[in-house]
Coordinates of C-alpha atoms in Angstrom, one line a residue:
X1 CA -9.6 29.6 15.2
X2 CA -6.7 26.7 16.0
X3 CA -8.2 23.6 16.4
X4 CA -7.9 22.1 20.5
X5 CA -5.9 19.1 20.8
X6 CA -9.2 17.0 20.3
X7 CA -10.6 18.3 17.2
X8 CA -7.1 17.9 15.5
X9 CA -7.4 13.8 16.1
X10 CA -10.9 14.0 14.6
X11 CA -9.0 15.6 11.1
X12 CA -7.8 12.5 10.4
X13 CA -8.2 10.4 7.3
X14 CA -10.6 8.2 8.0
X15 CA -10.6 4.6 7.0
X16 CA -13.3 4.5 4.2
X17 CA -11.1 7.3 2.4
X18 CA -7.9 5.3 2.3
X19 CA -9.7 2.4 0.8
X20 CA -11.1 4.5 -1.5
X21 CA -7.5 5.5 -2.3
X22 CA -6.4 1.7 -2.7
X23 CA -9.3 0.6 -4.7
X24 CA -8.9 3.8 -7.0
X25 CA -5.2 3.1 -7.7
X26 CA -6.1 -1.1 -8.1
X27 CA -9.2 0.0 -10.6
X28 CA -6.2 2.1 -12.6
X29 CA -3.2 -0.6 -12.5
X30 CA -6.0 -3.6 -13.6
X31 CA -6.5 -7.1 -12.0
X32 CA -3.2 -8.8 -13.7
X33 CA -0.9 -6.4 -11.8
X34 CA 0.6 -6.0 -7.8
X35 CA 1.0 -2.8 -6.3
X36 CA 4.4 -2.5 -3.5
X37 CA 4.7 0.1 -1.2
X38 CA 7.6 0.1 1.4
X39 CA 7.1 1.7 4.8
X40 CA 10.1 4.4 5.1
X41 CA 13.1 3.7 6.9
X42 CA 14.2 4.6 10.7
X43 CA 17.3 6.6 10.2
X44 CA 20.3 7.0 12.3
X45 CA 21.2 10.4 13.9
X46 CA 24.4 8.9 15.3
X47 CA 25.4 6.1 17.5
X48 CA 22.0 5.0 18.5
X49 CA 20.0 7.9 18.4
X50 CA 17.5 7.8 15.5
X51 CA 16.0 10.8 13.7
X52 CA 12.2 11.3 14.2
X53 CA 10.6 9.1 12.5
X54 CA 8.4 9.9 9.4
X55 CA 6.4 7.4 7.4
X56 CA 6.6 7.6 3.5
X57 CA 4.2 10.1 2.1
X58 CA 3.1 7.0 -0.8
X59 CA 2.8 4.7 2.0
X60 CA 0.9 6.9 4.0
X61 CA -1.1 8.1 2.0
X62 CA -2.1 4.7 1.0
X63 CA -3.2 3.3 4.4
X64 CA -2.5 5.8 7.0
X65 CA -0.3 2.8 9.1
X66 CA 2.5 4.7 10.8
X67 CA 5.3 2.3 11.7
X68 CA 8.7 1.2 9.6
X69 CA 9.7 -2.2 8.8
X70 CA 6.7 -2.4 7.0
X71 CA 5.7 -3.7 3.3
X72 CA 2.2 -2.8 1.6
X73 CA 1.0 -5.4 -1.2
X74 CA -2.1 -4.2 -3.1
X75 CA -3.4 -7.6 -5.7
X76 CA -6.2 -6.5 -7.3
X77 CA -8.9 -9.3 -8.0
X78 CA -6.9 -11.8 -5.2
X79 CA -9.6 -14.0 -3.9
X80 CA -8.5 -13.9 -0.6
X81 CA -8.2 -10.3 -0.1
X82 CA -6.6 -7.5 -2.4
X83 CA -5.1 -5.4 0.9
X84 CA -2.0 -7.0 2.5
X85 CA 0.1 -5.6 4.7
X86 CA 3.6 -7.0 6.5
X87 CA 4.7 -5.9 9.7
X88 CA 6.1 -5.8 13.0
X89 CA 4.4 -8.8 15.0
X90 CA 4.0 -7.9 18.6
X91 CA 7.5 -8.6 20.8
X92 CA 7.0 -7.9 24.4
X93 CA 10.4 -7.9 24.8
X94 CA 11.1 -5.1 22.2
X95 CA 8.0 -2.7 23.4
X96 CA 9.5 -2.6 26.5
X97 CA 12.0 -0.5 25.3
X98 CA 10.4 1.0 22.3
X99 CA 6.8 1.1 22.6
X100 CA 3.8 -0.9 21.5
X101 CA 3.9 -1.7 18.4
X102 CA 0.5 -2.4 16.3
X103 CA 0.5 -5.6 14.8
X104 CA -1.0 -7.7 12.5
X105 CA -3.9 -8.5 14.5
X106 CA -4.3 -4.5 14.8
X107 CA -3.4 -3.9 11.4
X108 CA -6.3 -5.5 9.6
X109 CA -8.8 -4.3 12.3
X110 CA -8.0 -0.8 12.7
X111 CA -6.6 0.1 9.5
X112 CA -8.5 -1.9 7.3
X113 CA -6.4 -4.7 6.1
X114 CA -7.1 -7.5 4.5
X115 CA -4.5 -9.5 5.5
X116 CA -1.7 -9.3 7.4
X117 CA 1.4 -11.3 8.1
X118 CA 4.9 -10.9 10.1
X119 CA 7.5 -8.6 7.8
X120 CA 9.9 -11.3 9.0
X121 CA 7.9 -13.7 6.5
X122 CA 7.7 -11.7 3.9
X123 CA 10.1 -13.8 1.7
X124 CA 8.1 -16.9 2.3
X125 CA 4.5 -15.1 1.3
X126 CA 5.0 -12.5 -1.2
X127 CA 6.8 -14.1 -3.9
X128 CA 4.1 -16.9 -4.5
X129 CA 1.7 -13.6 -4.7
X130 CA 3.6 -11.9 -7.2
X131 CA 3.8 -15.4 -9.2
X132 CA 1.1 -14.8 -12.3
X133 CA 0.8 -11.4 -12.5
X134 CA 1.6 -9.3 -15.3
X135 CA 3.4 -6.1 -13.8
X136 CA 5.0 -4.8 -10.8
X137 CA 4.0 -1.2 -9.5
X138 CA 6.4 0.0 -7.5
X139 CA 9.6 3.0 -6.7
X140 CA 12.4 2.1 -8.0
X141 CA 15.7 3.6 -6.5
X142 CA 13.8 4.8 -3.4
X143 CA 15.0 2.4 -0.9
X144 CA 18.1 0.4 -1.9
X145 CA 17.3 -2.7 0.2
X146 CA 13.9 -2.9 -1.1
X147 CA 15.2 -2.8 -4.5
X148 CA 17.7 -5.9 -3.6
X149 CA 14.9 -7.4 -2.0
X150 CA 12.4 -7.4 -4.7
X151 CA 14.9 -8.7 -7.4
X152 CA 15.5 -11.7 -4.7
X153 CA 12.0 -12.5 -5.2
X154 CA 11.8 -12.4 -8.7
X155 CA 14.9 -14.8 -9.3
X156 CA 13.0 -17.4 -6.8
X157 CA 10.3 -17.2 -8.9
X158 CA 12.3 -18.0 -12.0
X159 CA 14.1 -21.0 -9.9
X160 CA 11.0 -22.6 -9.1
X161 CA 10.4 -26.2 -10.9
X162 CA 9.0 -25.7 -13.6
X163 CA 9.3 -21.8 -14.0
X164 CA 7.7 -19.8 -12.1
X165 CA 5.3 -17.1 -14.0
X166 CA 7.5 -13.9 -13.3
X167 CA 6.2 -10.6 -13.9
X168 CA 6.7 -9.2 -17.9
X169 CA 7.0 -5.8 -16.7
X170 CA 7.9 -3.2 -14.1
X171 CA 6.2 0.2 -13.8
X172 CA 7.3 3.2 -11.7
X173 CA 4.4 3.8 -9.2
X174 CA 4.5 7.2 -9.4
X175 CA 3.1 7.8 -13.0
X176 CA -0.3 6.3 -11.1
X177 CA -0.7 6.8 -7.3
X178 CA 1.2 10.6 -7.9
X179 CA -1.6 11.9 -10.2
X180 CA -4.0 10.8 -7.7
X181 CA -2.4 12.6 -4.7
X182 CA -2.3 15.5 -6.8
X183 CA -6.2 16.4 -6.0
X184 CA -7.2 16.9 -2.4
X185 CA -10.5 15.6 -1.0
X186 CA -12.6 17.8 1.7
X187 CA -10.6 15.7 4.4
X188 CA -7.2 16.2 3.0
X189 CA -8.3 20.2 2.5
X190 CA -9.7 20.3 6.2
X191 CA -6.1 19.1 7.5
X192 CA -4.3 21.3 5.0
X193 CA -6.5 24.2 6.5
X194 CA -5.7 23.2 10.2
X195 CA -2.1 22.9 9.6
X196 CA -1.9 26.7 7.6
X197 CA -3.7 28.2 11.3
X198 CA -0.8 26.2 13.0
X199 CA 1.8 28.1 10.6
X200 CA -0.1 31.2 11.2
X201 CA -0.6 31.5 14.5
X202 CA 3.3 30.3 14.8
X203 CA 4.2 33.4 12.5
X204 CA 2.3 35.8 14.6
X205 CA 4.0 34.5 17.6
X206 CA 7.2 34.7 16.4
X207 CA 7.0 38.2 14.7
X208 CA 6.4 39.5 18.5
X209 CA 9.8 38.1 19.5
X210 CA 11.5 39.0 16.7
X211 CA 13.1 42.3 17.9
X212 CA 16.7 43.8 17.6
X213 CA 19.4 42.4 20.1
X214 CA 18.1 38.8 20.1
X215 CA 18.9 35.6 17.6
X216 CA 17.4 33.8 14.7
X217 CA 17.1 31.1 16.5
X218 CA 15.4 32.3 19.7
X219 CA 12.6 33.4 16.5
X220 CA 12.8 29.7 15.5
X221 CA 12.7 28.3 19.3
X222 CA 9.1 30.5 19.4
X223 CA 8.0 28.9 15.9
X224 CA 8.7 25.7 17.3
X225 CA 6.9 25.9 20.5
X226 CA 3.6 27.2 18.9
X227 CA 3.7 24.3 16.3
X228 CA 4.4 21.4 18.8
X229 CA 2.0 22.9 21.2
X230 CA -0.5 22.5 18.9
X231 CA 0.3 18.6 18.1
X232 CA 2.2 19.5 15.0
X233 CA 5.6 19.1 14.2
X234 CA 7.8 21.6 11.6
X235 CA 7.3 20.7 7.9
X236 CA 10.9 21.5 7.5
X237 CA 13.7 22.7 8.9
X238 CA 12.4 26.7 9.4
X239 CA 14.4 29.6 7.4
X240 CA 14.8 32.4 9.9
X241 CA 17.1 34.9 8.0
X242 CA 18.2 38.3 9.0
X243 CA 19.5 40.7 6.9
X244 CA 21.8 39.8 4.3
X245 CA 21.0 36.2 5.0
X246 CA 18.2 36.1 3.4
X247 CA 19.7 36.3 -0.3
X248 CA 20.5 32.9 0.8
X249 CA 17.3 30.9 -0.7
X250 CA 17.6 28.2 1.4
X251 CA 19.1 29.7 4.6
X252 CA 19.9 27.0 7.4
X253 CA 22.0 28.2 10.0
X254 CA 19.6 30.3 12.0
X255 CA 22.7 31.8 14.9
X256 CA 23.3 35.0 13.8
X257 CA 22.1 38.2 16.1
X258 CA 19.0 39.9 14.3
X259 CA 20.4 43.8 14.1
X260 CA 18.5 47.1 14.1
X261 CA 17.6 48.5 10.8
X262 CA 17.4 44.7 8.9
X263 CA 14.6 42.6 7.6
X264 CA 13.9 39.3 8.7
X265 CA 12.8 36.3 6.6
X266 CA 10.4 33.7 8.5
X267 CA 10.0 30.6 5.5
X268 CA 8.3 28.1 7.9
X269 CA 5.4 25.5 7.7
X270 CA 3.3 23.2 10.5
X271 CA 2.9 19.3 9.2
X272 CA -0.3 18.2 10.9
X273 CA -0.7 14.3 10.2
X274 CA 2.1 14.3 7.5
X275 CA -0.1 17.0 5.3
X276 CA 2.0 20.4 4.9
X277 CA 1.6 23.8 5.3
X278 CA 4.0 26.6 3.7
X279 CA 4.2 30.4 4.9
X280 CA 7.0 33.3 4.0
X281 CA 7.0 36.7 5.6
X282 CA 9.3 39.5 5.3
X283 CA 9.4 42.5 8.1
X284 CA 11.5 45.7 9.5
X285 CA 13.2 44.1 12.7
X286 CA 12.9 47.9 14.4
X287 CA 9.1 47.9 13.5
X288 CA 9.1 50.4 10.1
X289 CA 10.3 49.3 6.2
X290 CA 13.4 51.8 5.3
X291 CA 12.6 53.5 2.4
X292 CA 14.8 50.8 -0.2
X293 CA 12.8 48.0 2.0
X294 CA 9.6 49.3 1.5
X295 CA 10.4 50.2 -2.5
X296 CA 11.5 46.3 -3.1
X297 CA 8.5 44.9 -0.9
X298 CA 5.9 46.8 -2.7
X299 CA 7.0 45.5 -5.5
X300 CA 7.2 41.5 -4.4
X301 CA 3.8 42.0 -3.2
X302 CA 2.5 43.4 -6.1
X303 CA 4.2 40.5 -7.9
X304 CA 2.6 38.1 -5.5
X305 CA -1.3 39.2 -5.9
X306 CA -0.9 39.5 -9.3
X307 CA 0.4 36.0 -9.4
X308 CA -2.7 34.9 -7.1
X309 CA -5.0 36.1 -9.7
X310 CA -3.6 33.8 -12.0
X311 CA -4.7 30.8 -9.8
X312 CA -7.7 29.4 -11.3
X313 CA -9.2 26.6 -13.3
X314 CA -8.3 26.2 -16.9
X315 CA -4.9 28.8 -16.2
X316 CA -1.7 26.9 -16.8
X317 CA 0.5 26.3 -13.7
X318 CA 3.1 28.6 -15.2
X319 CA 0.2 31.8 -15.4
X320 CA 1.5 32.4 -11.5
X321 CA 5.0 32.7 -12.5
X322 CA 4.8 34.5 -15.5
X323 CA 2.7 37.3 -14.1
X324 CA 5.0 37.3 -10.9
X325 CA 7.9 37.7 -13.0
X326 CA 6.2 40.7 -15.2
X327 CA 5.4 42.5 -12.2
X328 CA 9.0 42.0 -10.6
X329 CA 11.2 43.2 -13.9
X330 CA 8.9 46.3 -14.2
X331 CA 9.4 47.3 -10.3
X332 CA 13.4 46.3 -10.6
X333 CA 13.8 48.5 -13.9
X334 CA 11.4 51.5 -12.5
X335 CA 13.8 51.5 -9.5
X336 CA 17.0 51.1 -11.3
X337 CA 18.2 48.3 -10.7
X338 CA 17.8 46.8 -14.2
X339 CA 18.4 48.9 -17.3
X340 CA 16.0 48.9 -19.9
X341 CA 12.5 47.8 -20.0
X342 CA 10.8 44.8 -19.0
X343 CA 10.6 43.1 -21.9
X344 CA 14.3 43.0 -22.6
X345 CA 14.4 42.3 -18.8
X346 CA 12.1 39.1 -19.4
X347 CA 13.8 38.1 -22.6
X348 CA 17.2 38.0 -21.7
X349 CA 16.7 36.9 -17.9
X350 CA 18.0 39.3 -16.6
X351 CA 15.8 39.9 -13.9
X352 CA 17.1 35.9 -12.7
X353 CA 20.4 38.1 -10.6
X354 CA 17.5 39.1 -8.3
X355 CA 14.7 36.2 -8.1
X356 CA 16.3 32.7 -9.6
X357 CA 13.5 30.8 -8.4
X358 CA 9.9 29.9 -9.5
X359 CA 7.0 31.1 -8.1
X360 CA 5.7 28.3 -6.6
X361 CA 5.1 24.2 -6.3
X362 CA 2.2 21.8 -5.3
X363 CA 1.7 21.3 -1.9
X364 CA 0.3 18.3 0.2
X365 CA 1.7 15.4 2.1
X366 CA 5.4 16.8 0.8
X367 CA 6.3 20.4 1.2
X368 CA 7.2 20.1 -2.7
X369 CA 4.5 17.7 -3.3
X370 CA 3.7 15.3 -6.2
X371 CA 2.4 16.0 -9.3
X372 CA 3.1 16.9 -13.0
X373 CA 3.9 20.5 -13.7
X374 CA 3.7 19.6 -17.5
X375 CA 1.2 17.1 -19.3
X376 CA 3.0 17.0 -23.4
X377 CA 5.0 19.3 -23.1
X378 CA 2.7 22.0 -21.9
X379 CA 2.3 23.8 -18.6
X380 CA -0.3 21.6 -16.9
X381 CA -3.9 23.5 -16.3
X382 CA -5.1 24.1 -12.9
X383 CA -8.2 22.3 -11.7
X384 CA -10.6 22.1 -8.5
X385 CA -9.3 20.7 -5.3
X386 CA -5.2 21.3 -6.2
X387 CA -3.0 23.1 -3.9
X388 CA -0.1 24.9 -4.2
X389 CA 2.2 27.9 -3.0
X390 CA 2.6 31.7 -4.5
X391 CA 5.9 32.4 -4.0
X392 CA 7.7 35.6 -5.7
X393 CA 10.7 37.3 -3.9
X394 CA 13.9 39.9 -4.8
X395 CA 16.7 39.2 -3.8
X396 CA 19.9 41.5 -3.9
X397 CA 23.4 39.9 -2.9
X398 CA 25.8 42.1 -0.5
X399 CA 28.2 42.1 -3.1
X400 CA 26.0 42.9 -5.8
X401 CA 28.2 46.2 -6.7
X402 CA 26.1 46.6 -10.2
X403 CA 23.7 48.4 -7.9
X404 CA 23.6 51.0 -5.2
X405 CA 24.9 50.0 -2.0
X406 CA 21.2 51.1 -0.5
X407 CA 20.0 48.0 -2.2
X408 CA 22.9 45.8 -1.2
X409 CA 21.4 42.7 1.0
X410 CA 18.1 43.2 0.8
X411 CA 16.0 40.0 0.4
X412 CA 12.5 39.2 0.6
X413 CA 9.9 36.3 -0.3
X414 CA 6.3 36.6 0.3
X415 CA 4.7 32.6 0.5
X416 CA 1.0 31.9 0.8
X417 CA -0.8 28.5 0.4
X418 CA -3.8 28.4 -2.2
X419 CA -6.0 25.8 -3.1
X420 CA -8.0 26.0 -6.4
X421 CA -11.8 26.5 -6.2
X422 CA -14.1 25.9 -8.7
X423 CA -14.7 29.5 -8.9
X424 CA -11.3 30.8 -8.5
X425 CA -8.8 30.4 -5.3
X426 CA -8.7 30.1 -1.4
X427 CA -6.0 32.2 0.2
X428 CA -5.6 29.2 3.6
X429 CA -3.0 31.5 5.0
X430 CA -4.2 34.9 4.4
X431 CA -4.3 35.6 8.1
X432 CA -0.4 36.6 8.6
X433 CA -0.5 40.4 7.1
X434 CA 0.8 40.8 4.5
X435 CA 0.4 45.1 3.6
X436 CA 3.5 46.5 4.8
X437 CA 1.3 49.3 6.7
X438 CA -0.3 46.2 8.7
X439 CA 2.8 44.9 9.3
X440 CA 3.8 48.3 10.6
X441 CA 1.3 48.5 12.9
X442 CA 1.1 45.4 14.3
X443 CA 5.1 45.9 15.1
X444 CA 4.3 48.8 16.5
X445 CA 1.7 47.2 19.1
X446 CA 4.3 44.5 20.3

């Protein structure tokens, strides 16, 4: 069942978790270090029309605060309070065109600051903060003026009389606060399951629209409407590919007329309060699989529950891919369209001309979200709470002529979300079909 517009604002992180969080990642950097986090950016359309805004996922993540212009100091062990945040101070004159803004007043009562002061005083505050501390956490190369702005601080600190006590050393953020996001707790997991019923019930909308004589993007238009109506907003741009379009992995264009006799690729995901869902489906336009269509998709969905099996604790992340990719060379050389066997298929990569990608990536607050793949060198072992996607897919190019025309511009993915259990997996988006006979038959009842 989708969540009503009420329940969905009782999903969200609460404040006790995302001081958890901040006292987690403090505990793990140690009392002689200071912890930046910069609010993202509003970016420019053109002329004056900004993009939708989205906050950073590390910044988010940390504090849940949703505005730019914004500067998040963590100073573990700091007397007078280890949680600062700068921001907008409220300017009557600015929220009459743009809206309230929070606050620092608002910032330390509702989102559990310590402290907060006006970003416009940041340069007068901060640096006598950092002064005395041993490192700096923080992402390097994310956000240029940051950057600038942060090695400003450092050279007042070495101008000061005397010397200033500058920070030895300067640590990329990531290596700490992305291990941590990695692992979802039963909040997190409840808005990741709310957001897959978003992307479900959006792909089951669209599929009934999705006939012969319209457009991709009257598909996408119906996506769209099902997500916002349910207070979400599209994890990414949507891939709505017909026919031959969808050999194109990361198909954008969405325009062309959906034709009798094609597939159609739906890759398309709800974010519900920034956390991500992730679904692909691949169906018969005119309501039944031709007999090439059905041959390939059998195969990629054999490939895909196969790879599900392999998502577990203790497997390696790579168990997914590797069974995906046995399944998929022994359907492509039992068809024809590889020679040889599957081992050779495997060895030589081969079976790369019909599915380049992997099989899958972590999934959270990013669509591709944080988090090692590989811990010394080795494929990193799955554990409780992590979530990812199962991804296999075939893809044969028009202008493949190595292979019968039949199978010429044919492309399908099959995507699913699935969080490791401590017994084995959940399946959070299982409800789109994904048997081609169910497909079949709910085509046929449209």
């Amino acid at each position: 069942m989708i969540p009503t517009a009420p329940a969905l604002a009782a999903l969200a992180i609460s404040r006790e978790e995302f001081a958890r969080r901040r006292h987690q990642l403090m505990q793990m950097a140690g009392e002689d270090a200071v912890l930046l986090v910069a609010a993202a950016t509003e970016r420019m359309r053109n002329a004056d029309a900004a993009w939708p805004y989205r906050q950073d996922s590390d910044f988010h993540y940390l504090g849940g605060f949703p505005e730019p212009d914004a500067v998040l100091a963590l100073l573990p062990g700091r007397r007078h309070g280890e949680v600062v945040l700068f921001c907008r101070e409220r300017d009557p004159a600015r929220e009459r065109w743009h809206g309230q803004s929070i606050g620092t007043e608002r910032a330390v009562a509702e989102y559990g600051m310590d402290d907060a002061f006006p970003i416009e005083d940041i340069d007068d505050i901060l640096p006598g903060m950092i002064e005395g501390r041993g490192r700096v956490y923080c992402h390097f190369g994310r956000e240029p003026e940051f950057d600038a702005q942060l090695l400003g601080w450092m050279r007042r600190l070495r101008q000061l009389r005397g010397g200033g006590v500058v920070p030895k050393e300067f640590v990329a953020l990531g290596h700490l606060l992305h291990d941590l996001r990695l692992y979802k707790s039963r909040a997190e997991l409840k808005l990741m399951r709310a957001s897959a019923a978003i992307a479900v019930e959006a792909h089951l909308a669209a599929l009934q629209v999705a006939t012969p004589g319209r457009h991709e993007y009257e598909v996408e238009a119906e996506l769209l409407r099902v997500i916002r109506g349910r207070g979400a907003v599209p994890a990414f741009p949507p891939i709505i590919a017909g026919g031959a379009n969808a050999c194109v992995m990361h198909y954008q264009a969405n325009r062309a007329p959906l034709n009798t006799g094609d597939l159609l690729l739906i890759d398309a995901g709800a974010e519900l309060d920034c956390y991500a869902s992730d679904i692909s489906r691949t169906f018969p336009l005119n309501g039944r699989y031709s007999r090439e269509q059905r041959a390939l998709y059998e195969v990629v969905l054999a490939a895909q529950l196969a790879a599900i099996d392999e998502v577990r604790p203790g497997q390696p992340f790579n168990a997914a891919h590797l069974a995906a990719v046995r399944v998929l060379a022994e359907g492509l050389c039992q068809l024809g369209l590889l020679k040889g066997d599957a081992d050779a298929a495997i060895a030589d990569g081969s079976y790369q001309r019909f599915f380049p990608a992997k099989t899958g990536h972590w999934l959270g607050l990013d669509v591709h979200d944080v988090g090692d793949y590989r811990l010394d060198g080795e494929s990193r072992l799955l554990e409780p709470d992590m979530v990812l996607t199962v991804e296999p897919g075939l893809y044969v190019a028009p202008d493949d002529r190595t292979v019968a025309e039949r199978w010429r511009g044919i492309g399908i993915r099959i995507e699913d979300d699935v969080v490791v259990t401590r017994d084995g997996n959940e399946v959070l988006t299982a409800a789109v079909p994904r048997d081609a006979d169910e497909i079949e038959a709910l085509l046929a009842a449209r």
